[in-house]
Coordinates of C-alpha atoms in Angstrom, one line a residue:
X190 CA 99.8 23.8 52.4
X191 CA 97.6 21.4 53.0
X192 CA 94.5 23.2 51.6
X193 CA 96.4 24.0 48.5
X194 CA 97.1 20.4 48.4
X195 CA 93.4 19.3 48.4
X196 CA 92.7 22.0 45.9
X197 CA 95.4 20.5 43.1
X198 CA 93.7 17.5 44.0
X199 CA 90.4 17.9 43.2
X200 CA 90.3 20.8 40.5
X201 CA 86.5 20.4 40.2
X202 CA 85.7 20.4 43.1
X203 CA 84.9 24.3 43.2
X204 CA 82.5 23.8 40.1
X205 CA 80.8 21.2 42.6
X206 CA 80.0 23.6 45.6
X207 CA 78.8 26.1 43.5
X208 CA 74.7 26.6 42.8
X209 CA 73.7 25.4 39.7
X210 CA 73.1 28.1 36.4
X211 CA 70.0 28.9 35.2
X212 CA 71.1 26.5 32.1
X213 CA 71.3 23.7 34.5
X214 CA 68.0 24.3 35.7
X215 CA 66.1 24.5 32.3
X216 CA 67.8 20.9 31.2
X217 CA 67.3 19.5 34.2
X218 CA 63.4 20.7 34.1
X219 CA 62.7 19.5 31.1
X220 CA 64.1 16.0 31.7
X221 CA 61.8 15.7 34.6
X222 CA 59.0 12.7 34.4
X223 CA 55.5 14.1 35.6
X224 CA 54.4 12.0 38.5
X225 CA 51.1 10.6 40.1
X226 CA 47.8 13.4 39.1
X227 CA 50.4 15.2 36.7
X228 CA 51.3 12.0 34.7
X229 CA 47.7 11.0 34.0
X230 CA 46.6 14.0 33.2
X231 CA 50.0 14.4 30.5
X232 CA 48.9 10.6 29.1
X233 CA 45.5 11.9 28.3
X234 CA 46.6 14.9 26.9
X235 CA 48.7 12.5 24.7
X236 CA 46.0 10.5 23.8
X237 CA 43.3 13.4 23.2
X238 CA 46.1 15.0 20.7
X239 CA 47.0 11.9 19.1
X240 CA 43.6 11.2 18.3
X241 CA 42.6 14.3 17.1
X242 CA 45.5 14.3 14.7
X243 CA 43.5 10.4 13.2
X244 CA 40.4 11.8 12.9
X245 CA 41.5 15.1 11.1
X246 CA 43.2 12.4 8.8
X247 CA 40.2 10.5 8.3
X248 CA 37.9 13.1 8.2
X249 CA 39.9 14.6 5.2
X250 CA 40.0 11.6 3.3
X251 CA 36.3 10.5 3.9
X252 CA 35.6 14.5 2.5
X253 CA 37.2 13.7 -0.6
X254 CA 36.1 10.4 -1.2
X255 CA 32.4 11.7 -0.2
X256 CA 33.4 14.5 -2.7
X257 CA 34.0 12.5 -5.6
X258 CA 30.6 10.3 -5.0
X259 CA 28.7 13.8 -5.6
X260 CA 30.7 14.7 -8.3
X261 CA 29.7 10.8 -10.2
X262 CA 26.2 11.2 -9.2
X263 CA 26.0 14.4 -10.8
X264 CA 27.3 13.2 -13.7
X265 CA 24.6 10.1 -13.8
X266 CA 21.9 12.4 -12.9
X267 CA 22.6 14.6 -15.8
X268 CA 23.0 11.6 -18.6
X269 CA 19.8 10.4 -17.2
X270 CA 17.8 14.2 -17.9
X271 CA 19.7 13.8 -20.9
X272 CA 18.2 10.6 -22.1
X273 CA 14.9 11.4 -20.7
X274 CA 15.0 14.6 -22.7
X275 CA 15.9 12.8 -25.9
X276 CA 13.0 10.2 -25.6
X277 CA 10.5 12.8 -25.0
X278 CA 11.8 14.8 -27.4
X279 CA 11.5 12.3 -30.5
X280 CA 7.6 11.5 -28.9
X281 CA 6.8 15.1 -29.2
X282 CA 7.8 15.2 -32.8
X283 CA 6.1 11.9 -33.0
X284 CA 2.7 13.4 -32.3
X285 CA 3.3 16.7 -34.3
X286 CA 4.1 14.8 -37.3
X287 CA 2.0 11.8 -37.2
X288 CA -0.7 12.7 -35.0
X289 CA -1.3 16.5 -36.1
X290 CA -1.4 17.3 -32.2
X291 CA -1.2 21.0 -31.9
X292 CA 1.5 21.5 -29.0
X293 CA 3.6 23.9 -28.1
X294 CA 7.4 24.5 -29.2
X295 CA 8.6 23.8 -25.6
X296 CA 5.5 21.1 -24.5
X297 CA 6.2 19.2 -21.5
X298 CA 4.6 16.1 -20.2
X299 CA 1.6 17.7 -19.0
X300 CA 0.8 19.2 -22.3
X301 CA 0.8 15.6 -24.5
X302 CA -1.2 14.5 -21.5
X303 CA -4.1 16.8 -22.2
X304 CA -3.8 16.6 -25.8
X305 CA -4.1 12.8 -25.5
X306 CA -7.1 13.1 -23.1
X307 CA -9.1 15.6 -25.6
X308 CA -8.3 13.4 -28.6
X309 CA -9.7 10.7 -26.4
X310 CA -12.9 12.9 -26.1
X311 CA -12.1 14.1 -22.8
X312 CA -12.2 17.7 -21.6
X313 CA -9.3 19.3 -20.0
X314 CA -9.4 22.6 -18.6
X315 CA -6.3 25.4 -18.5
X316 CA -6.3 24.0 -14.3
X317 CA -5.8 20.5 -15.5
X318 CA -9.4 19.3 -14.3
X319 CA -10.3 16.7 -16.7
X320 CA -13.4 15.0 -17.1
X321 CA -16.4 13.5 -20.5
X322 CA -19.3 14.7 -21.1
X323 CA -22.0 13.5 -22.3
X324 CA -24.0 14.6 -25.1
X325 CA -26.9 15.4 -23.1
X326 CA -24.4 17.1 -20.1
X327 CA -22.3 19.4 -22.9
X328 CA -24.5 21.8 -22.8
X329 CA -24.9 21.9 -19.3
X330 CA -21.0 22.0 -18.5
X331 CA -21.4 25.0 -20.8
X332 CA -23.3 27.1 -18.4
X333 CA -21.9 25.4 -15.5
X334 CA -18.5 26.9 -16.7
X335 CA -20.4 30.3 -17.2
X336 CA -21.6 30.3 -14.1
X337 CA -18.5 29.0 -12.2
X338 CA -15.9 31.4 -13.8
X339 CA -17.5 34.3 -11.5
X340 CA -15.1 33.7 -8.2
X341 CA -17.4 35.1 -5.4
X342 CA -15.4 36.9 -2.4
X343 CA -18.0 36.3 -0.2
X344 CA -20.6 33.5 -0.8
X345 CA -24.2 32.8 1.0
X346 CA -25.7 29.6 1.4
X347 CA -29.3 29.6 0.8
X348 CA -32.1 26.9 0.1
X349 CA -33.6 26.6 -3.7
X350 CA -36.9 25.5 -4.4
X351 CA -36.6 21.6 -6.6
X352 CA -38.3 21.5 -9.3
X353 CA -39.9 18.1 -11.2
X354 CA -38.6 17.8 -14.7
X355 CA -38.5 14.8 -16.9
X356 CA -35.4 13.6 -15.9
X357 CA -33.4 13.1 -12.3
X358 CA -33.4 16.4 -10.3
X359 CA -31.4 16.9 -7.1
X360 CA -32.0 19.0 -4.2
X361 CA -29.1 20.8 -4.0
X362 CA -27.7 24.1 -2.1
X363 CA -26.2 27.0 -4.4
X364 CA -24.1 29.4 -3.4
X365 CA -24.5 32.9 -4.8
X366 CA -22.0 35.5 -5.8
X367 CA -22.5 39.0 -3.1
X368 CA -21.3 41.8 -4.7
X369 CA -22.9 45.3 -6.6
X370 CA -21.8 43.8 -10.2
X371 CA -24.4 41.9 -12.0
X372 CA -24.9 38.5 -10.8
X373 CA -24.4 34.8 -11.8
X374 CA -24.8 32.4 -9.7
X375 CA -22.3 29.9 -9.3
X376 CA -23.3 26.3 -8.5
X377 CA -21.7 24.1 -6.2
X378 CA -18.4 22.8 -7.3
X379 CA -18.9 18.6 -5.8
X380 CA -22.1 18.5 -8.0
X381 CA -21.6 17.1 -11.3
X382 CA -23.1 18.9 -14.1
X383 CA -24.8 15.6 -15.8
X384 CA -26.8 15.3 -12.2
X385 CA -28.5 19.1 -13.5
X386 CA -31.8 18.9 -15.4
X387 CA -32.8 22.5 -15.4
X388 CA -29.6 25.3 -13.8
X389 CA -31.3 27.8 -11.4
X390 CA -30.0 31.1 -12.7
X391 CA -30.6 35.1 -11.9
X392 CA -33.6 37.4 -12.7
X393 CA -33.3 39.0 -16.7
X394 CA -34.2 42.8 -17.1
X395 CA -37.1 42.7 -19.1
X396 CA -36.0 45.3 -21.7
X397 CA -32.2 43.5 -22.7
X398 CA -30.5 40.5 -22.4
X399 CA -28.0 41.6 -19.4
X400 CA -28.6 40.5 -15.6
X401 CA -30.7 43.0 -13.8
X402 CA -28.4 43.2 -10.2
X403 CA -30.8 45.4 -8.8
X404 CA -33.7 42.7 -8.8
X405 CA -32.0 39.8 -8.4
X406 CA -33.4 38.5 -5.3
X407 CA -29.5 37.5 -4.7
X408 CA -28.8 40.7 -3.8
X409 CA -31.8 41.6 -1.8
X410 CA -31.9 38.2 0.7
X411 CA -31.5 34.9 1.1
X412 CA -34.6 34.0 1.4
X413 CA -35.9 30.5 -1.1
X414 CA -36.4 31.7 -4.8
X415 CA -39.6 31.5 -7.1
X416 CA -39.1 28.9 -9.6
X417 CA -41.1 30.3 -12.3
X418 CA -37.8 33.3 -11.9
X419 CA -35.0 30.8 -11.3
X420 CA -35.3 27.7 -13.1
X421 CA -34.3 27.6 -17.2
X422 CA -34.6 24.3 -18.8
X423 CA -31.1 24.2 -20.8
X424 CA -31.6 20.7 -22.3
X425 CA -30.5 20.3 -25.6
X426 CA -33.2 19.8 -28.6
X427 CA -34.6 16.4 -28.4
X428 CA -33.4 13.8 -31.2
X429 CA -36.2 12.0 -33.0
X430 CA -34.9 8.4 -31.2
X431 CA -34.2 10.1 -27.9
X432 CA -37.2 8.6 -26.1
X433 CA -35.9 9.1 -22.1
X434 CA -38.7 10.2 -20.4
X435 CA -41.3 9.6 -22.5
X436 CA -43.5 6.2 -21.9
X437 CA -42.9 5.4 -25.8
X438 CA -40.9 2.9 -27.1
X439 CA -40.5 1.8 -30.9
X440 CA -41.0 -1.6 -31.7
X441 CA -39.7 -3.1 -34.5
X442 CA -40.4 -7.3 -36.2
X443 CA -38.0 -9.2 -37.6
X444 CA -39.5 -11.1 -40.9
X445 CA -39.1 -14.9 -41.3
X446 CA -35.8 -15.5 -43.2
X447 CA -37.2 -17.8 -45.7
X448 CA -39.4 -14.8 -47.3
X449 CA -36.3 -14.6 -50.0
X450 CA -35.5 -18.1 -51.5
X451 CA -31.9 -18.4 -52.7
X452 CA -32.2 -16.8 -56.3
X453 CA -33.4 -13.6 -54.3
X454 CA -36.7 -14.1 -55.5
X455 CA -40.1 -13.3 -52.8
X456 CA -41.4 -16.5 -52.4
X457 CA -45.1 -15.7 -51.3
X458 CA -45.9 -12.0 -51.9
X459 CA -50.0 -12.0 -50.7
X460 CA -48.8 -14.2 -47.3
X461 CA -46.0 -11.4 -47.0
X462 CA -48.3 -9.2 -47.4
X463 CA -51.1 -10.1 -45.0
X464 CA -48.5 -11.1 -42.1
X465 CA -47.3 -7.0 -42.7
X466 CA -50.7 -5.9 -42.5
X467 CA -51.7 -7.5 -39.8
X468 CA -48.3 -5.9 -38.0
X469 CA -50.0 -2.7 -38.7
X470 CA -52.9 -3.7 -37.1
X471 CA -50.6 -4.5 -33.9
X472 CA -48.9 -0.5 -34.2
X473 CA -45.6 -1.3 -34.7
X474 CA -43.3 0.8 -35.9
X475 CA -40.9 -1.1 -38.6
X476 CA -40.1 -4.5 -39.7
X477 CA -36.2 -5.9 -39.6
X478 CA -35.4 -7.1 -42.4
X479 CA -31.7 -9.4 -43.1
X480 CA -30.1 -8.8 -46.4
X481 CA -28.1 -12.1 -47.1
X482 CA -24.7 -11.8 -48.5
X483 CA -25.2 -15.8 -49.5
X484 CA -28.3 -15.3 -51.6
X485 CA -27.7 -11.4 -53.1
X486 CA -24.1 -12.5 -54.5
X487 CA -24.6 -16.2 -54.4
X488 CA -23.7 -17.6 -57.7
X489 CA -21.0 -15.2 -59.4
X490 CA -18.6 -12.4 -57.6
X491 CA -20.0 -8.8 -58.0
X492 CA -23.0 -10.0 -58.7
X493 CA -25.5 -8.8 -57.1
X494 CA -29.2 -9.9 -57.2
X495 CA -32.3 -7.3 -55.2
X496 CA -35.2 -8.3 -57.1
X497 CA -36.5 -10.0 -54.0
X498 CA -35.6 -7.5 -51.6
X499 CA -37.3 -4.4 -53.9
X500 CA -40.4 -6.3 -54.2
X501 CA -40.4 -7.0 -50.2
X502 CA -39.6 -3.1 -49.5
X503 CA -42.0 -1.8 -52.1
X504 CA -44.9 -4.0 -50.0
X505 CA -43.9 -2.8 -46.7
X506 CA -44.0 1.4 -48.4
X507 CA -47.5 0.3 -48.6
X508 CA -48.5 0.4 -45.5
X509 CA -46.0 2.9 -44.4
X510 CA -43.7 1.1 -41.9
X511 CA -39.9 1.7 -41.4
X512 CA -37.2 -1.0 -42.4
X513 CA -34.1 -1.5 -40.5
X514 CA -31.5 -4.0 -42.4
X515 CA -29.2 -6.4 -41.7
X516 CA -26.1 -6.8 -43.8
X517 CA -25.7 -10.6 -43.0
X518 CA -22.5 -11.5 -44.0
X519 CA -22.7 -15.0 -42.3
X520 CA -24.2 -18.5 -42.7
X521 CA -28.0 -19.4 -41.5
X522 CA -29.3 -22.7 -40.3
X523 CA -27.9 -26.0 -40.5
X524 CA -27.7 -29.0 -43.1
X525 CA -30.1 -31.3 -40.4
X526 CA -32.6 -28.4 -39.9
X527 CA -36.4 -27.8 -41.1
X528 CA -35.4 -24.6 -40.9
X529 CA -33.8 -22.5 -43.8
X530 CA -30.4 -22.9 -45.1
X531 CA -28.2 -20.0 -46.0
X532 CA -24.6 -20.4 -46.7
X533 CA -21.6 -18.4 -47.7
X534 CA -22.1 -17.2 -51.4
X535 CA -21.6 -20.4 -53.7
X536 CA -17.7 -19.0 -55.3
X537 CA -16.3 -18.9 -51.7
X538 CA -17.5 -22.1 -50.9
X539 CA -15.2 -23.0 -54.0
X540 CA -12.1 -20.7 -53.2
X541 CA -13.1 -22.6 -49.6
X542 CA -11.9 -26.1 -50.7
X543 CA -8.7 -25.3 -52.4
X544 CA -8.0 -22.7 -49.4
X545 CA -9.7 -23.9 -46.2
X546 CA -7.6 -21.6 -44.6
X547 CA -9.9 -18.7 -45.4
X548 CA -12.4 -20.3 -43.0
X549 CA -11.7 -20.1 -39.1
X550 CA -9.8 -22.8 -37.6
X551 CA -9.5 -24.4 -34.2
X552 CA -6.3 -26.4 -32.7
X553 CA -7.2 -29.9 -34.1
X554 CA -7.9 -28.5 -37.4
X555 CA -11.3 -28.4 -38.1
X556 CA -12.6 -25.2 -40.3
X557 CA -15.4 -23.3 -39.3
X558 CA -17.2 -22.2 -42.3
X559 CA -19.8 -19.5 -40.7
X560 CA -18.0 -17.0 -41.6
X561 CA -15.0 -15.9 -43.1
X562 CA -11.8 -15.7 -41.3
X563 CA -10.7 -12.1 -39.8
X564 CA -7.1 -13.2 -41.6
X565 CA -8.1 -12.3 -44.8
X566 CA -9.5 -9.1 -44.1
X567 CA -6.3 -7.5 -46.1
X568 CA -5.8 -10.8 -48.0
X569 CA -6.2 -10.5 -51.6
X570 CA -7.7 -14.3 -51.9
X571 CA -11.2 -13.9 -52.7
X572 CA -10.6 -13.5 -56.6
X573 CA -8.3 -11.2 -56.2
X574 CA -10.3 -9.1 -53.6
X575 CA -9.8 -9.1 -49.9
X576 CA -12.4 -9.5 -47.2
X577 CA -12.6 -6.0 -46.2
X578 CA -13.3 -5.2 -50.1
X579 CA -16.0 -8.0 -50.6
X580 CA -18.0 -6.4 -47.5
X581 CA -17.6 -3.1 -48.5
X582 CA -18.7 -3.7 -52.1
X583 CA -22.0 -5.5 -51.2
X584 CA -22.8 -2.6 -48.8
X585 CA -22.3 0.0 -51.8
X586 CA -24.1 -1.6 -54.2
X587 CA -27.2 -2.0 -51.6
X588 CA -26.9 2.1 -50.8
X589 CA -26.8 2.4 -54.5
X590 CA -29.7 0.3 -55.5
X591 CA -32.0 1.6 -52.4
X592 CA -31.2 5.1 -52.6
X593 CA -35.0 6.2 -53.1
X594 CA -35.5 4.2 -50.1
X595 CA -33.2 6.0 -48.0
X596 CA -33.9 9.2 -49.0
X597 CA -37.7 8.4 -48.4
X598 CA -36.6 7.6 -44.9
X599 CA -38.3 4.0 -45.5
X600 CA -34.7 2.5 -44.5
X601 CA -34.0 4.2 -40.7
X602 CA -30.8 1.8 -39.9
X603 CA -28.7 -0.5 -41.2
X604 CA -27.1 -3.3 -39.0
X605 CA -23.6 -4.4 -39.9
X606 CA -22.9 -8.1 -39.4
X607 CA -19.6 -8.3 -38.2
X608 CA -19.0 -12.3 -37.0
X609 CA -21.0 -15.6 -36.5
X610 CA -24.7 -14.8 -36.1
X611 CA -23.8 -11.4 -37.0
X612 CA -22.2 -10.4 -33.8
X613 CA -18.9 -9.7 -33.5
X614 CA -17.2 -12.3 -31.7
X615 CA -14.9 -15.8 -32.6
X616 CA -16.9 -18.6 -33.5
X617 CA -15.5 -20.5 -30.3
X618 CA -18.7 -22.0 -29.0
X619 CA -20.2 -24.1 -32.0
X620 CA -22.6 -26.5 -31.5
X621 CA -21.4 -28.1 -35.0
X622 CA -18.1 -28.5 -33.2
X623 CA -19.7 -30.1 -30.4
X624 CA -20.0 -27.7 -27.8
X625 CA -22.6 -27.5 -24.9
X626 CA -23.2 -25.1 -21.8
X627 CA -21.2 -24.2 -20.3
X628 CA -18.0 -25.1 -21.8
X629 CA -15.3 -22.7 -22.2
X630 CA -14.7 -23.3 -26.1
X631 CA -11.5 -23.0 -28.6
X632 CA -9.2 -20.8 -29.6
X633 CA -10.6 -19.7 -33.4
X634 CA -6.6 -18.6 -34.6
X635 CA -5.3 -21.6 -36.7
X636 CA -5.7 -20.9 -39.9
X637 CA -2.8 -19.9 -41.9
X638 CA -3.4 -15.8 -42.3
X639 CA -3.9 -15.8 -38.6
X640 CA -0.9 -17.4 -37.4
X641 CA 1.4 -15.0 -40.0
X642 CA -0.5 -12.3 -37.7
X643 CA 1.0 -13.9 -34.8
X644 CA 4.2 -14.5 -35.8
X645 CA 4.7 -11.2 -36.9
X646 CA 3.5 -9.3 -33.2
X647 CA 5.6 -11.8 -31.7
X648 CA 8.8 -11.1 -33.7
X649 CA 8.0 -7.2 -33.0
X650 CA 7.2 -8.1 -29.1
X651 CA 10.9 -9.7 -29.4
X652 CA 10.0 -13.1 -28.2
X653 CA 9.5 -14.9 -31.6
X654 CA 8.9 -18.2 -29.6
X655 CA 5.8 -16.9 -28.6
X656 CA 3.7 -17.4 -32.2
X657 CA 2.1 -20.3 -31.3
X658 CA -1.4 -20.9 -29.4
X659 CA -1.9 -21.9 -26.1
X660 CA -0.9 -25.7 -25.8
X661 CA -3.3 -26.0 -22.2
X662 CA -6.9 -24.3 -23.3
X663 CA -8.6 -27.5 -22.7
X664 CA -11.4 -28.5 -25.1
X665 CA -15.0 -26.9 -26.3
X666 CA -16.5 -28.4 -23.6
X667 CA -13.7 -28.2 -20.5
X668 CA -14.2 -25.9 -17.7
X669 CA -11.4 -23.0 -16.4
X670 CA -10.6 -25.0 -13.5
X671 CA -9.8 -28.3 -15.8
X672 CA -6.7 -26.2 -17.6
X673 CA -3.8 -24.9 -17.2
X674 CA -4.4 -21.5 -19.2
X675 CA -7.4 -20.5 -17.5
X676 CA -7.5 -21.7 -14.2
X677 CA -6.4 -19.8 -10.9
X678 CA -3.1 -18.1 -11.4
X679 CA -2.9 -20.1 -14.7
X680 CA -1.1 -19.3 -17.8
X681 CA -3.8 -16.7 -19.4
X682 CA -1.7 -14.4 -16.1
X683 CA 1.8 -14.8 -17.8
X684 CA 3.8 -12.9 -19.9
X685 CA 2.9 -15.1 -22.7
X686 CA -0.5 -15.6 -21.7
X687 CA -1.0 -11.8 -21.7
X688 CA 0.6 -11.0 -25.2
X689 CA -1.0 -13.9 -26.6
X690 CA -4.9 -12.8 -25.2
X691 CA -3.8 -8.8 -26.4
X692 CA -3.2 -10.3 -29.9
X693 CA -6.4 -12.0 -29.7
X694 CA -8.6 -9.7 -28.8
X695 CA -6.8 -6.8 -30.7
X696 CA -7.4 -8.7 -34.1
X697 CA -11.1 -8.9 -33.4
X698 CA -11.5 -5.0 -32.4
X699 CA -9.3 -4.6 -35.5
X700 CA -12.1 -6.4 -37.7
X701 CA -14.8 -4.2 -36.4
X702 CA -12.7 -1.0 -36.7
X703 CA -11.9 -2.0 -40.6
X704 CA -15.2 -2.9 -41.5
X705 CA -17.3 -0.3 -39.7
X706 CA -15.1 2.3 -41.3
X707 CA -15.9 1.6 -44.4
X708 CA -19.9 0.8 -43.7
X709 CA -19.8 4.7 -42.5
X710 CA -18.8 5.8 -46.0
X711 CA -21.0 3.4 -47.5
X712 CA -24.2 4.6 -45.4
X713 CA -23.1 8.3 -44.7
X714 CA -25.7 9.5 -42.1
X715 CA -27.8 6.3 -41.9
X716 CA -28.0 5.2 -38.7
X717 CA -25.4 2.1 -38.0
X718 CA -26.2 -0.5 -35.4
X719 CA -23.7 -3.3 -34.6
X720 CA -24.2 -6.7 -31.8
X721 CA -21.0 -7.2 -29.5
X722 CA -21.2 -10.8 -28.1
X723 CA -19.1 -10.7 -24.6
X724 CA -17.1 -14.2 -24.3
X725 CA -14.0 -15.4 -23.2
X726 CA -12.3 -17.6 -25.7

């Protein structure tokens, strides 16, 4: 009873006593907190996972993002072929159109490159070597290529007699072409070919033209050659004034100005006469003879006066000298001289003083009349002429009133007077202006065609503020280091100072270009001479 008793009184108490289920045990494992060794190992394992899980995140977003970066790059990269592709496209139809350059439907850079260099003069070859020749070395290149474009296998080194010639010759090693084919010799590419005199070159067969292999000594040894076998002077025919070499030089006299008074008349024919002879008598070769654009059309436009000048030609066909003439188209002398004065023809002096401005001008002002201004070179102000026409028509009507004398060959050159003194240059150091040695000089650009030509190259260059002359040059007589234009790192280093010096000395080549081209159609094959004076400002 009393058992039963405890048993109504605790109704759980069997479920108690009893071993737990496998249930029980699965729950009760899993709520289980790892302790000591176990735990930290469980926390790292936490940490490891949880921090793989970041990285995979960021890794994945950095991808894309580094993605898209490509992606706009590519994009840029291509716009930018695209542009380039334009530019270089319009350039190439540039040159085709405008330049009659020869290239090639699908011409890259390298192709406007080479034709550039050869209409420069240069010589490119199909490898891209690029170099000038000379007129004397041209025909030297030519065999040089000859010999060069047989590619030896196998090459020997062997020793070559040198050989005195006229001009330079180098010892020199050649290496020679080994094989059963007739033989060329092939010269050593680091030797230029303008350093050659006479090319060493194989044996002939005596009965053709064609390279005998069989008795080239090439082919037989290496031992030195015979010159009298080898050596082939390939010089080009000598010109008539090609005097290199020879211990003869031509000497030519320049006559006394004041043998033409200013109607063109001779003033002393017998004195002219006996000062030529007794030129003779001293072997020279010519006389030099200026041709005075002041006295020939002095008084009246297009009118142009040679009785002088025939008379002073037809004495020095006497005693069969050659003439070389100067087309003076610049002032002589000076007001305070004993010495001769020759100015400007008479009706430019006129169109001078109601247009100074033809004349060159400095910064203060003052108008240089030694010449006339490069400005109105394309300026219709010389009664209705411009300067490049006045020149051009004095030249012509001298070829056309000497032309016995040039076809006789008594007229050898003619000398173009392009500037004061007849050199071309700026009359920037003039002693009437008061400069001494060694001043620097002026700027020559103030007059008023000059300073349109600067306005308009600076409007093109974009900076229209720049048409205007340097303001810091000094004076005639002032010294670099005493400005602020041409001293160390001065203002002749800026942007401006650049442009502006470009302009100025582009206008002066420009002169000489113009007027040169039109003295070669005057003169045709007659020899032209011109003086370049090198100076600063």
């Amino acid at each position: 009873m009393n058992t039963i008793e405890n048993i109504d009184e605790n109704p759980n108490q069997e479920l108690l006593t009893q071993p737990p289920t496998q249930t029980q045990n699965q729950t009760q494992s899993h709520s289980r907190r790892p302790r000591g060794f176990a735990a930290t190992a469980a926390a790292a394992a936490a940490a490891a996972a949880a921090n793989n899980n970041s990285n995979s995140n960021n890794n994945n977003a950095s991808s894309g993002k580094g993605k898209k970066e490509r992606e706009k790059e590519k994009e840029r990269t291509k716009l930018r072929e695209r542009h380039r592709r334009a530019i270089t496209s319009r350039m190439l139809a540039g040159l085709r159109q405008y330049g009659n350059f020869p290239l090639p439907a699908r011409a890259d850079m390298n192709d406007v490159l080479a034709a550039l260099a050869r209409e420069a003069g240069w010589t490119v070859e199909p490898d891209g070597t690029t170099y000038r020749l000379s007129n004397q070395s041209q025909s030297h290149h030519h065999l040089h290529q000859q010999m060069a474009a047989a590619a030896a296998t196998t090459t020997a080194a062997f020793p070559v007699r040198s050989v005195e010639s006229p001009l330079s010759v180098k010892n020199c090693s050649v290496k020679a072409s080994v094989e059963c084919q007739p033989s060329v010799l092939r010269i050593d590419e680091s030797l230029s070919p303008a350093s050659f005199d006479s090319v060493v070159i194989p044996e002939r067969d005596s009965r053709g033209g064609e390279f005998n292999a069989s008795t080239s000594p090439i082919n037989n040894s290496v031992e030195c050659l015979e010159a009298d076998q080898l050596i082939q002077d390939v010089r080009a025919g000598e010109h008539e004034d090609d005097f290199t070499g020879t211990p003869y030089i031509p000497v030519y006299v320049m006559l006394a100005n004041h043998v033409i008074n200013n109607f063109c008349q001779l003033v002393d024919p017998e004195l002219i006469r006996q000062e030529i002879s007794h030129m003779k008598a001293l072997n020279v070769d010519g006389v030099i003879v200026n041709c005075w654009w002041g006295i020939v059309e002095g008084w009246n436009p297009q009118k142009y006066a040679w009785s002088g000048y025939r008379e002073l030609f037809n004495i020095i066909r006497e005693f069969n000298l050659k003439v070389q003439v100067v087309m003076a188209f610049h002032e002589y002398g000076a007001n305070d001289s004993g010495d001769a004065w020759i100015s400007l023809p008479q009706w430019v002096m006129e169109i001078g003083k109601g247009n100074q401005d033809i004349f060159f001008t400095d910064r203060e002002g003052r108008r240089n009349t030694e010449c006339l201004s490069w400005g109105v070179d394309k300026e219709r102000v010389l009664n209705g002429r411009t300067g490049i026409e006045v020149y051009f028509d004095f030249m012509r009507s001298f070829r056309t009133e000497f032309d016995d004398l040039f076809v006789a060959g008594l007229i050898c050159a003619v000398e173009i007077g392009l500037g004061p003194s007849g050199e071309l240059k700026y009359p920037s150091l003039s002693e009437r202006m008061g400069w001494r040695y060694p001043g620097i000089g002026e700027f020559q650009c103030y007059d008023r065609y000059l300073q349109q030509s600067l306005r308009k190259a600076a409007k093109l260059r974009g900076h229209s503020f720049w048409a205007r002359g340097p303001d810091n040059a000094g004076q005639y007589n002032s010294l670099p280091h005493e400005t602020g234009f041409f001293c160390e790192r001065g203002d002749y280093d800026s942007y401006y100072g650049r442009f502006f010096l470009n302009w100025y000395a582009q206008t002066l080549i420009d002169h000489a270009d113009n007027v040169l081209s039109l003295a070669s159609l005057a003169f045709e094959e007659t020899k032209i001479i011109v003086k370049v004076c090198m100076e600063l400002s």
